[in-house]
Amino acid sequence: MSRVRIVGGTITKTSKGATTIEVLDGHFKSTAAKENRWVGDEKGNTYHEYKAPEKKEEECVKEIELLTALDFGSTNDTANGLNNPGMIFGKTYHFKVKSYKKGAPKNKGDIKWVLKYHNLSENKWDEILLSSTGDNLKIKMNEEELCGRFVYVRAYINDKENEGEFKVWQHNRFRLLNRKDLKQEIEDRIINSSLIDQGGSSMCGIAVVGFNFAREQGDAYRKFVLDIHRMGKAKNILTGYELLIDQDEHLLKYKPTDAKYPLDSNGVKKMTLADFIFLICIKDNLNVMFDYDPDGPNAGGTIEGGTGLTLPNEVASIMKNIANYKDVINDTNLVTSRTRGASIWVKKLQDKLNQGYRIGLLIDSDNFSKNKKSTFTIPTHWVGLININSNDSTQLVNVEVYTWGGTRKWTLSYDVFKDGYFGYIAGK
C-alpha cells in the first residue's frame, strides 16, 4: 500500500516515546529546501545540506523569419492609408526557423508548428496545431477566422509558449476598405437607416430590405456587415442565412479611391463602404450566372450580361432571410396592378401598413418622381413605403417613401400612379 500526502504548509509531529520509521524494502528519503536537521543533543546534527538540481538547458527555437513578401492593405485608422503590410487569405506563406538557443536539433522533425490568434467570433484565444514538422513551414492561409487578426506563428521543440514566434497581421478579406470608417458608417445607419444609398447601382430592392433591417435589427445588421468585410462570409444570427463571396473574389479589388468605384445616380459621389458591402455582396450572392461588375458597360455598375434589377421573388427571399420576416406577401404583377383603380391599391397598402407590414413598392421611377404619365412604362425601381393616402375628389395620391439614401414625398395623379405602379412585396 502506498500513500502520498502533499501539504502546502508546516507539518509538526510530536511523540513522547520512541518513534520508529522502518522501510522494509527500498529507501527512506528526506528532502528539505534548506537543510535536513536531526536533533539528538544540544548541538544537533545536520546531514546532506540540500542543493537544488541544476536545470539542464534544453534545445529550443529562438527566432523565426518569413520568406514570403507581404501585401499592402488598409491601415484601418483615421489616416486612411493603404500601406499596412499583411498576409492575404488563400495565399501560401513560407516561414523558416532562423536561429536556436542551443544549436539546431539533430532531428529537425522534432520541430513543431502552431498558430495562435484571438478568435474574434468567440472572443477567446485559440490555437491551430499544425501537422507540419521541421525547420520550414509552407502554409496556405485559408482559415477565415484568422482574417483581420494578428497571427502568432510559433515553432518549438519542447515549449510552445516560450520558443520562437513571428507576429504577422492577416488582412481583412476586403483589405482595401477601412474598417474604422466602416464601423462608423454602420452605426450611422442603425441610427438613421435612410442613409443606405444604392447610388448608381441597381440594388434598390436590397436597399429597401436593408432600410428596415438596419433600423429594426441593428445588432444583426452590424454583425452581418462586419463579418462580410473581415471574413468574406457571414451568417445572419436571426435566420441562419449564410453569404459567401464568390471564389473569384472579384469584388475584393475595388477601393473607394478607384475612379470607377460605384458612384451615385449622378456619377459623382462614391458609394459608402457599408452600402457597398451590404448591397452588392448580397446581390452578387443572389446572381447564379453573372457577377456584379462596378466597371460594367453601363455607368454606375451593372450585372455582366443582364439587368441588375432585383426581381420580386428575390426581394421576397431576402425579406425572409435578411430581415427575418415570417409572413411575406408577393403581390406584384405587370398587368393586374395597372387595371385596378389607384384608390383600391392605396386602400390595400394602407391596410398592410396598419397591420405592421414593411412594404417595398415596384414602380417606374421616372413616372413617380416626375408625376408624369408616360405612353409606355416598365418597372425600374423599388422604394420603401412609409406612408400613403389618396383623395377621390382631387384624384391625387400622396406617398412618402424611402429611396436613394433618403425619404421623399410625391403627390401623383391617379393616372400616373396607376400607370407607374407594378405591385408590392410586404413582410412582417
JSON list of C-alpha atoms in Angstrom, two decimals, residues 259-410:
[
{"chain": "A", "resi": 259, "resn": "ALA", "atom": "CA", "xyz": [-12.15, 56.22, -60.40]},
{"chain": "A", "resi": 260, "resn": "LYS", "atom": "CA", "xyz": [-14.85, 53.67, -61.25]},
{"chain": "A", "resi": 261, "resn": "TYR", "atom": "CA", "xyz": [-15.75, 52.67, -57.70]},
{"chain": "A", "resi": 262, "resn": "PRO", "atom": "CA", "xyz": [-19.59, 52.55, -57.63]},
{"chain": "A", "resi": 263, "resn": "LEU", "atom": "CA", "xyz": [-20.96, 56.07, -57.86]},
{"chain": "A", "resi": 264, "resn": "ASP", "atom": "CA", "xyz": [-24.28, 57.69, -57.02]},
{"chain": "A", "resi": 265, "resn": "SER", "atom": "CA", "xyz": [-27.02, 58.18, -59.60]},
{"chain": "A", "resi": 266, "resn": "ASN", "atom": "CA", "xyz": [-25.33, 61.38, -60.81]},
{"chain": "A", "resi": 267, "resn": "GLY", "atom": "CA", "xyz": [-21.98, 59.64, -61.23]},
{"chain": "A", "resi": 268, "resn": "VAL", "atom": "CA", "xyz": [-20.35, 61.90, -58.64]},
{"chain": "A", "resi": 269, "resn": "LYS", "atom": "CA", "xyz": [-20.46, 60.71, -55.00]},
{"chain": "A", "resi": 270, "resn": "LYS", "atom": "CA", "xyz": [-18.83, 57.38, -54.18]},
{"chain": "A", "resi": 271, "resn": "MET", "atom": "CA", "xyz": [-20.89, 54.66, -52.55]},
{"chain": "A", "resi": 272, "resn": "THR", "atom": "CA", "xyz": [-20.05, 54.22, -48.86]},
{"chain": "A", "resi": 273, "resn": "LEU", "atom": "CA", "xyz": [-18.21, 51.14, -47.61]},
{"chain": "A", "resi": 274, "resn": "ALA", "atom": "CA", "xyz": [-21.19, 49.91, -45.57]},
{"chain": "A", "resi": 275, "resn": "ASP", "atom": "CA", "xyz": [-23.56, 50.10, -48.54]},
{"chain": "A", "resi": 276, "resn": "PHE", "atom": "CA", "xyz": [-21.06, 48.60, -50.97]},
{"chain": "A", "resi": 277, "resn": "ILE", "atom": "CA", "xyz": [-20.53, 45.55, -48.76]},
{"chain": "A", "resi": 278, "resn": "PHE", "atom": "CA", "xyz": [-24.16, 45.01, -47.76]},
{"chain": "A", "resi": 279, "resn": "LEU", "atom": "CA", "xyz": [-25.94, 45.74, -51.03]},
{"chain": "A", "resi": 280, "resn": "ILE", "atom": "CA", "xyz": [-23.54, 44.50, -53.66]},
{"chain": "A", "resi": 281, "resn": "CYS", "atom": "CA", "xyz": [-22.36, 41.37, -51.84]},
{"chain": "A", "resi": 282, "resn": "ILE", "atom": "CA", "xyz": [-25.97, 40.25, -51.30]},
{"chain": "A", "resi": 283, "resn": "LYS", "atom": "CA", "xyz": [-26.86, 40.92, -54.95]},
{"chain": "A", "resi": 284, "resn": "ASP", "atom": "CA", "xyz": [-23.71, 39.18, -56.15]},
{"chain": "A", "resi": 285, "resn": "ASN", "atom": "CA", "xyz": [-24.61, 36.21, -53.95]},
{"chain": "A", "resi": 286, "resn": "LEU", "atom": "CA", "xyz": [-28.13, 36.08, -55.41]},
{"chain": "A", "resi": 287, "resn": "ASN", "atom": "CA", "xyz": [-26.88, 36.01, -59.00]},
{"chain": "A", "resi": 288, "resn": "VAL", "atom": "CA", "xyz": [-26.36, 32.49, -60.25]},
{"chain": "A", "resi": 289, "resn": "MET", "atom": "CA", "xyz": [-24.92, 33.24, -63.68]},
{"chain": "A", "resi": 290, "resn": "PHE", "atom": "CA", "xyz": [-23.49, 36.76, -63.54]},
{"chain": "A", "resi": 291, "resn": "ASP", "atom": "CA", "xyz": [-21.11, 38.67, -61.29]},
{"chain": "A", "resi": 292, "resn": "TYR", "atom": "CA", "xyz": [-21.79, 42.19, -60.13]},
{"chain": "A", "resi": 293, "resn": "ASP", "atom": "CA", "xyz": [-19.40, 44.43, -62.03]},
{"chain": "A", "resi": 294, "resn": "PRO", "atom": "CA", "xyz": [-18.94, 48.07, -60.91]},
{"chain": "A", "resi": 295, "resn": "ASP", "atom": "CA", "xyz": [-16.90, 48.61, -64.08]},
{"chain": "A", "resi": 296, "resn": "GLY", "atom": "CA", "xyz": [-19.61, 47.16, -66.31]},
{"chain": "A", "resi": 297, "resn": "PRO", "atom": "CA", "xyz": [-20.75, 48.54, -69.65]},
{"chain": "A", "resi": 298, "resn": "ASN", "atom": "CA", "xyz": [-23.37, 50.85, -68.11]},
{"chain": "A", "resi": 299, "resn": "ALA", "atom": "CA", "xyz": [-22.37, 53.76, -65.87]},
{"chain": "A", "resi": 300, "resn": "GLY", "atom": "CA", "xyz": [-22.67, 53.19, -62.16]},
{"chain": "A", "resi": 301, "resn": "GLY", "atom": "CA", "xyz": [-22.34, 49.45, -62.23]},
{"chain": "A", "resi": 302, "resn": "THR", "atom": "CA", "xyz": [-24.39, 46.65, -63.70]},
{"chain": "A", "resi": 303, "resn": "ILE", "atom": "CA", "xyz": [-24.59, 42.92, -63.79]},
{"chain": "A", "resi": 304, "resn": "GLU", "atom": "CA", "xyz": [-22.45, 41.39, -66.50]},
{"chain": "A", "resi": 305, "resn": "GLY", "atom": "CA", "xyz": [-24.73, 40.09, -69.22]},
{"chain": "A", "resi": 306, "resn": "GLY", "atom": "CA", "xyz": [-28.05, 41.46, -67.94]},
{"chain": "A", "resi": 307, "resn": "THR", "atom": "CA", "xyz": [-30.07, 43.88, -65.83]},
{"chain": "A", "resi": 308, "resn": "GLY", "atom": "CA", "xyz": [-29.37, 44.21, -62.15]},
{"chain": "A", "resi": 309, "resn": "LEU", "atom": "CA", "xyz": [-32.93, 44.99, -61.02]},
{"chain": "A", "resi": 310, "resn": "THR", "atom": "CA", "xyz": [-33.75, 42.77, -58.06]},
{"chain": "A", "resi": 311, "resn": "LEU", "atom": "CA", "xyz": [-36.68, 40.56, -59.04]},
{"chain": "A", "resi": 312, "resn": "PRO", "atom": "CA", "xyz": [-39.83, 40.29, -56.87]},
{"chain": "A", "resi": 313, "resn": "ASN", "atom": "CA", "xyz": [-39.03, 36.73, -55.79]},
{"chain": "A", "resi": 314, "resn": "GLU", "atom": "CA", "xyz": [-35.55, 37.86, -54.76]},
{"chain": "A", "resi": 315, "resn": "VAL", "atom": "CA", "xyz": [-36.93, 40.74, -52.69]},
{"chain": "A", "resi": 316, "resn": "ALA", "atom": "CA", "xyz": [-39.34, 38.32, -51.02]},
{"chain": "A", "resi": 317, "resn": "SER", "atom": "CA", "xyz": [-36.47, 35.92, -50.35]},
{"chain": "A", "resi": 318, "resn": "ILE", "atom": "CA", "xyz": [-34.21, 38.47, -48.67]},
{"chain": "A", "resi": 319, "resn": "MET", "atom": "CA", "xyz": [-37.13, 39.79, -46.63]},
{"chain": "A", "resi": 320, "resn": "LYS", "atom": "CA", "xyz": [-37.24, 36.30, -45.12]},
{"chain": "A", "resi": 321, "resn": "ASN", "atom": "CA", "xyz": [-33.52, 35.58, -45.00]},
{"chain": "A", "resi": 322, "resn": "ILE", "atom": "CA", "xyz": [-32.17, 39.00, -44.08]},
{"chain": "A", "resi": 323, "resn": "ALA", "atom": "CA", "xyz": [-34.96, 40.93, -42.31]},
{"chain": "A", "resi": 324, "resn": "ASN", "atom": "CA", "xyz": [-36.35, 37.77, -40.65]},
{"chain": "A", "resi": 325, "resn": "TYR", "atom": "CA", "xyz": [-39.95, 38.39, -41.72]},
{"chain": "A", "resi": 326, "resn": "LYS", "atom": "CA", "xyz": [-42.04, 35.28, -41.21]},
{"chain": "A", "resi": 327, "resn": "ASP", "atom": "CA", "xyz": [-45.06, 36.46, -43.21]},
{"chain": "A", "resi": 328, "resn": "VAL", "atom": "CA", "xyz": [-44.12, 37.68, -46.70]},
{"chain": "A", "resi": 329, "resn": "ILE", "atom": "CA", "xyz": [-46.65, 38.59, -49.42]},
{"chain": "A", "resi": 330, "resn": "ASN", "atom": "CA", "xyz": [-45.72, 38.96, -53.09]},
{"chain": "A", "resi": 331, "resn": "ASP", "atom": "CA", "xyz": [-48.43, 40.98, -54.82]},
{"chain": "A", "resi": 332, "resn": "THR", "atom": "CA", "xyz": [-46.61, 42.15, -57.94]},
{"chain": "A", "resi": 333, "resn": "ASN", "atom": "CA", "xyz": [-47.98, 41.78, -61.44]},
{"chain": "A", "resi": 334, "resn": "LEU", "atom": "CA", "xyz": [-47.17, 43.58, -64.66]},
{"chain": "A", "resi": 335, "resn": "VAL", "atom": "CA", "xyz": [-50.81, 43.52, -65.77]},
{"chain": "A", "resi": 336, "resn": "THR", "atom": "CA", "xyz": [-53.38, 43.41, -62.97]},
{"chain": "A", "resi": 337, "resn": "SER", "atom": "CA", "xyz": [-51.61, 46.07, -60.91]},
{"chain": "A", "resi": 338, "resn": "ARG", "atom": "CA", "xyz": [-52.41, 48.56, -63.67]},
{"chain": "A", "resi": 339, "resn": "THR", "atom": "CA", "xyz": [-56.02, 47.62, -64.35]},
{"chain": "A", "resi": 340, "resn": "ARG", "atom": "CA", "xyz": [-57.32, 48.33, -60.86]},
{"chain": "A", "resi": 341, "resn": "GLY", "atom": "CA", "xyz": [-58.09, 51.86, -59.72]},
{"chain": "A", "resi": 342, "resn": "ALA", "atom": "CA", "xyz": [-55.49, 53.84, -57.76]},
{"chain": "A", "resi": 343, "resn": "SER", "atom": "CA", "xyz": [-57.76, 54.27, -54.72]},
{"chain": "A", "resi": 344, "resn": "ILE", "atom": "CA", "xyz": [-58.20, 50.49, -54.47]},
{"chain": "A", "resi": 345, "resn": "TRP", "atom": "CA", "xyz": [-54.44, 49.98, -54.31]},
{"chain": "A", "resi": 346, "resn": "VAL", "atom": "CA", "xyz": [-53.98, 52.84, -51.85]},
{"chain": "A", "resi": 347, "resn": "LYS", "atom": "CA", "xyz": [-56.58, 51.32, -49.50]},
{"chain": "A", "resi": 348, "resn": "LYS", "atom": "CA", "xyz": [-54.88, 47.93, -49.74]},
{"chain": "A", "resi": 349, "resn": "LEU", "atom": "CA", "xyz": [-51.46, 49.42, -48.99]},
{"chain": "A", "resi": 350, "resn": "GLN", "atom": "CA", "xyz": [-52.83, 51.43, -46.06]},
{"chain": "A", "resi": 351, "resn": "ASP", "atom": "CA", "xyz": [-54.31, 48.27, -44.57]},
{"chain": "A", "resi": 352, "resn": "LYS", "atom": "CA", "xyz": [-50.95, 46.48, -44.83]},
{"chain": "A", "resi": 353, "resn": "LEU", "atom": "CA", "xyz": [-49.13, 49.37, -43.16]},
{"chain": "A", "resi": 354, "resn": "ASN", "atom": "CA", "xyz": [-51.71, 49.42, -40.35]},
{"chain": "A", "resi": 355, "resn": "GLN", "atom": "CA", "xyz": [-51.18, 45.68, -39.86]},
{"chain": "A", "resi": 356, "resn": "GLY", "atom": "CA", "xyz": [-47.45, 46.27, -39.31]},
{"chain": "A", "resi": 357, "resn": "TYR", "atom": "CA", "xyz": [-46.12, 45.13, -42.68]},
{"chain": "A", "resi": 358, "resn": "ARG", "atom": "CA", "xyz": [-42.95, 46.65, -44.16]},
{"chain": "A", "resi": 359, "resn": "ILE", "atom": "CA", "xyz": [-43.59, 47.30, -47.84]},
{"chain": "A", "resi": 360, "resn": "GLY", "atom": "CA", "xyz": [-41.48, 47.59, -50.96]},
{"chain": "A", "resi": 361, "resn": "LEU", "atom": "CA", "xyz": [-43.25, 49.16, -53.97]},
{"chain": "A", "resi": 362, "resn": "LEU", "atom": "CA", "xyz": [-42.26, 48.22, -57.51]},
{"chain": "A", "resi": 363, "resn": "ILE", "atom": "CA", "xyz": [-42.60, 51.31, -59.72]},
{"chain": "A", "resi": 364, "resn": "ASP", "atom": "CA", "xyz": [-41.47, 53.15, -62.81]},
{"chain": "A", "resi": 365, "resn": "SER", "atom": "CA", "xyz": [-39.11, 55.68, -61.19]},
{"chain": "A", "resi": 366, "resn": "ASP", "atom": "CA", "xyz": [-39.48, 58.42, -63.81]},
{"chain": "A", "resi": 367, "resn": "ASN", "atom": "CA", "xyz": [-43.25, 58.15, -63.75]},
{"chain": "A", "resi": 368, "resn": "PHE", "atom": "CA", "xyz": [-43.44, 58.55, -59.95]},
{"chain": "A", "resi": 369, "resn": "SER", "atom": "CA", "xyz": [-40.61, 61.03, -59.34]},
{"chain": "A", "resi": 370, "resn": "LYS", "atom": "CA", "xyz": [-41.80, 63.40, -62.10]},
{"chain": "A", "resi": 371, "resn": "ASN", "atom": "CA", "xyz": [-45.58, 62.83, -61.71]},
{"chain": "A", "resi": 372, "resn": "LYS", "atom": "CA", "xyz": [-45.67, 62.39, -65.45]},
{"chain": "A", "resi": 373, "resn": "LYS", "atom": "CA", "xyz": [-47.84, 59.96, -67.36]},
{"chain": "A", "resi": 374, "resn": "SER", "atom": "CA", "xyz": [-45.90, 58.05, -69.99]},
{"chain": "A", "resi": 375, "resn": "THR", "atom": "CA", "xyz": [-47.03, 56.21, -73.09]},
{"chain": "A", "resi": 376, "resn": "PHE", "atom": "CA", "xyz": [-45.05, 53.16, -72.04]},
{"chain": "A", "resi": 377, "resn": "THR", "atom": "CA", "xyz": [-43.83, 52.34, -68.54]},
{"chain": "A", "resi": 378, "resn": "ILE", "atom": "CA", "xyz": [-41.86, 49.44, -67.13]},
{"chain": "A", "resi": 379, "resn": "PRO", "atom": "CA", "xyz": [-40.85, 48.52, -63.56]},
{"chain": "A", "resi": 380, "resn": "THR", "atom": "CA", "xyz": [-37.46, 50.09, -62.93]},
{"chain": "A", "resi": 381, "resn": "HIS", "atom": "CA", "xyz": [-37.22, 50.78, -59.21]},
{"chain": "A", "resi": 382, "resn": "TRP", "atom": "CA", "xyz": [-38.07, 49.58, -55.69]},
{"chain": "A", "resi": 383, "resn": "VAL", "atom": "CA", "xyz": [-38.95, 52.07, -52.93]},
{"chain": "A", "resi": 384, "resn": "GLY", "atom": "CA", "xyz": [-39.79, 51.52, -49.28]},
{"chain": "A", "resi": 385, "resn": "LEU", "atom": "CA", "xyz": [-43.28, 52.68, -48.46]},
{"chain": "A", "resi": 386, "resn": "ILE", "atom": "CA", "xyz": [-43.54, 54.84, -45.33]},
{"chain": "A", "resi": 387, "resn": "ASN", "atom": "CA", "xyz": [-46.98, 56.39, -45.73]},
{"chain": "A", "resi": 388, "resn": "ILE", "atom": "CA", "xyz": [-49.72, 56.68, -48.38]},
{"chain": "A", "resi": 389, "resn": "ASN", "atom": "CA", "xyz": [-53.19, 58.24, -48.74]},
{"chain": "A", "resi": 390, "resn": "SER", "atom": "CA", "xyz": [-55.49, 59.31, -51.54]},
{"chain": "A", "resi": 391, "resn": "ASN", "atom": "CA", "xyz": [-58.34, 61.72, -52.20]},
{"chain": "A", "resi": 392, "resn": "ASP", "atom": "CA", "xyz": [-61.05, 60.67, -54.62]},
{"chain": "A", "resi": 393, "resn": "SER", "atom": "CA", "xyz": [-62.32, 64.23, -55.02]},
{"chain": "A", "resi": 394, "resn": "THR", "atom": "CA", "xyz": [-58.95, 65.58, -56.17]},
{"chain": "A", "resi": 395, "resn": "GLN", "atom": "CA", "xyz": [-57.86, 62.29, -57.78]},
{"chain": "A", "resi": 396, "resn": "LEU", "atom": "CA", "xyz": [-54.45, 62.56, -56.07]},
{"chain": "A", "resi": 397, "resn": "VAL", "atom": "CA", "xyz": [-52.24, 60.12, -54.22]},
{"chain": "A", "resi": 398, "resn": "ASN", "atom": "CA", "xyz": [-49.81, 61.33, -51.55]},
{"chain": "A", "resi": 399, "resn": "VAL", "atom": "CA", "xyz": [-46.98, 58.90, -50.95]},
{"chain": "A", "resi": 400, "resn": "GLU", "atom": "CA", "xyz": [-43.92, 59.04, -48.70]},
{"chain": "A", "resi": 401, "resn": "VAL", "atom": "CA", "xyz": [-41.11, 56.61, -49.46]},
{"chain": "A", "resi": 402, "resn": "TYR", "atom": "CA", "xyz": [-37.54, 55.70, -48.66]},
{"chain": "A", "resi": 403, "resn": "THR", "atom": "CA", "xyz": [-35.29, 55.75, -51.73]},
{"chain": "A", "resi": 404, "resn": "TRP", "atom": "CA", "xyz": [-31.81, 56.76, -52.87]},
{"chain": "A", "resi": 405, "resn": "GLY", "atom": "CA", "xyz": [-30.39, 57.43, -49.42]},
{"chain": "A", "resi": 406, "resn": "GLY", "atom": "CA", "xyz": [-33.25, 59.47, -48.03]},
{"chain": "A", "resi": 407, "resn": "THR", "atom": "CA", "xyz": [-37.02, 59.94, -47.81]},
{"chain": "A", "resi": 408, "resn": "ARG", "atom": "CA", "xyz": [-39.17, 61.61, -50.43]},
{"chain": "A", "resi": 409, "resn": "LYS", "atom": "CA", "xyz": [-42.77, 62.76, -50.68]},
{"chain": "A", "resi": 410, "resn": "TRP", "atom": "CA", "xyz": [-44.60, 62.63, -54.00]}
]
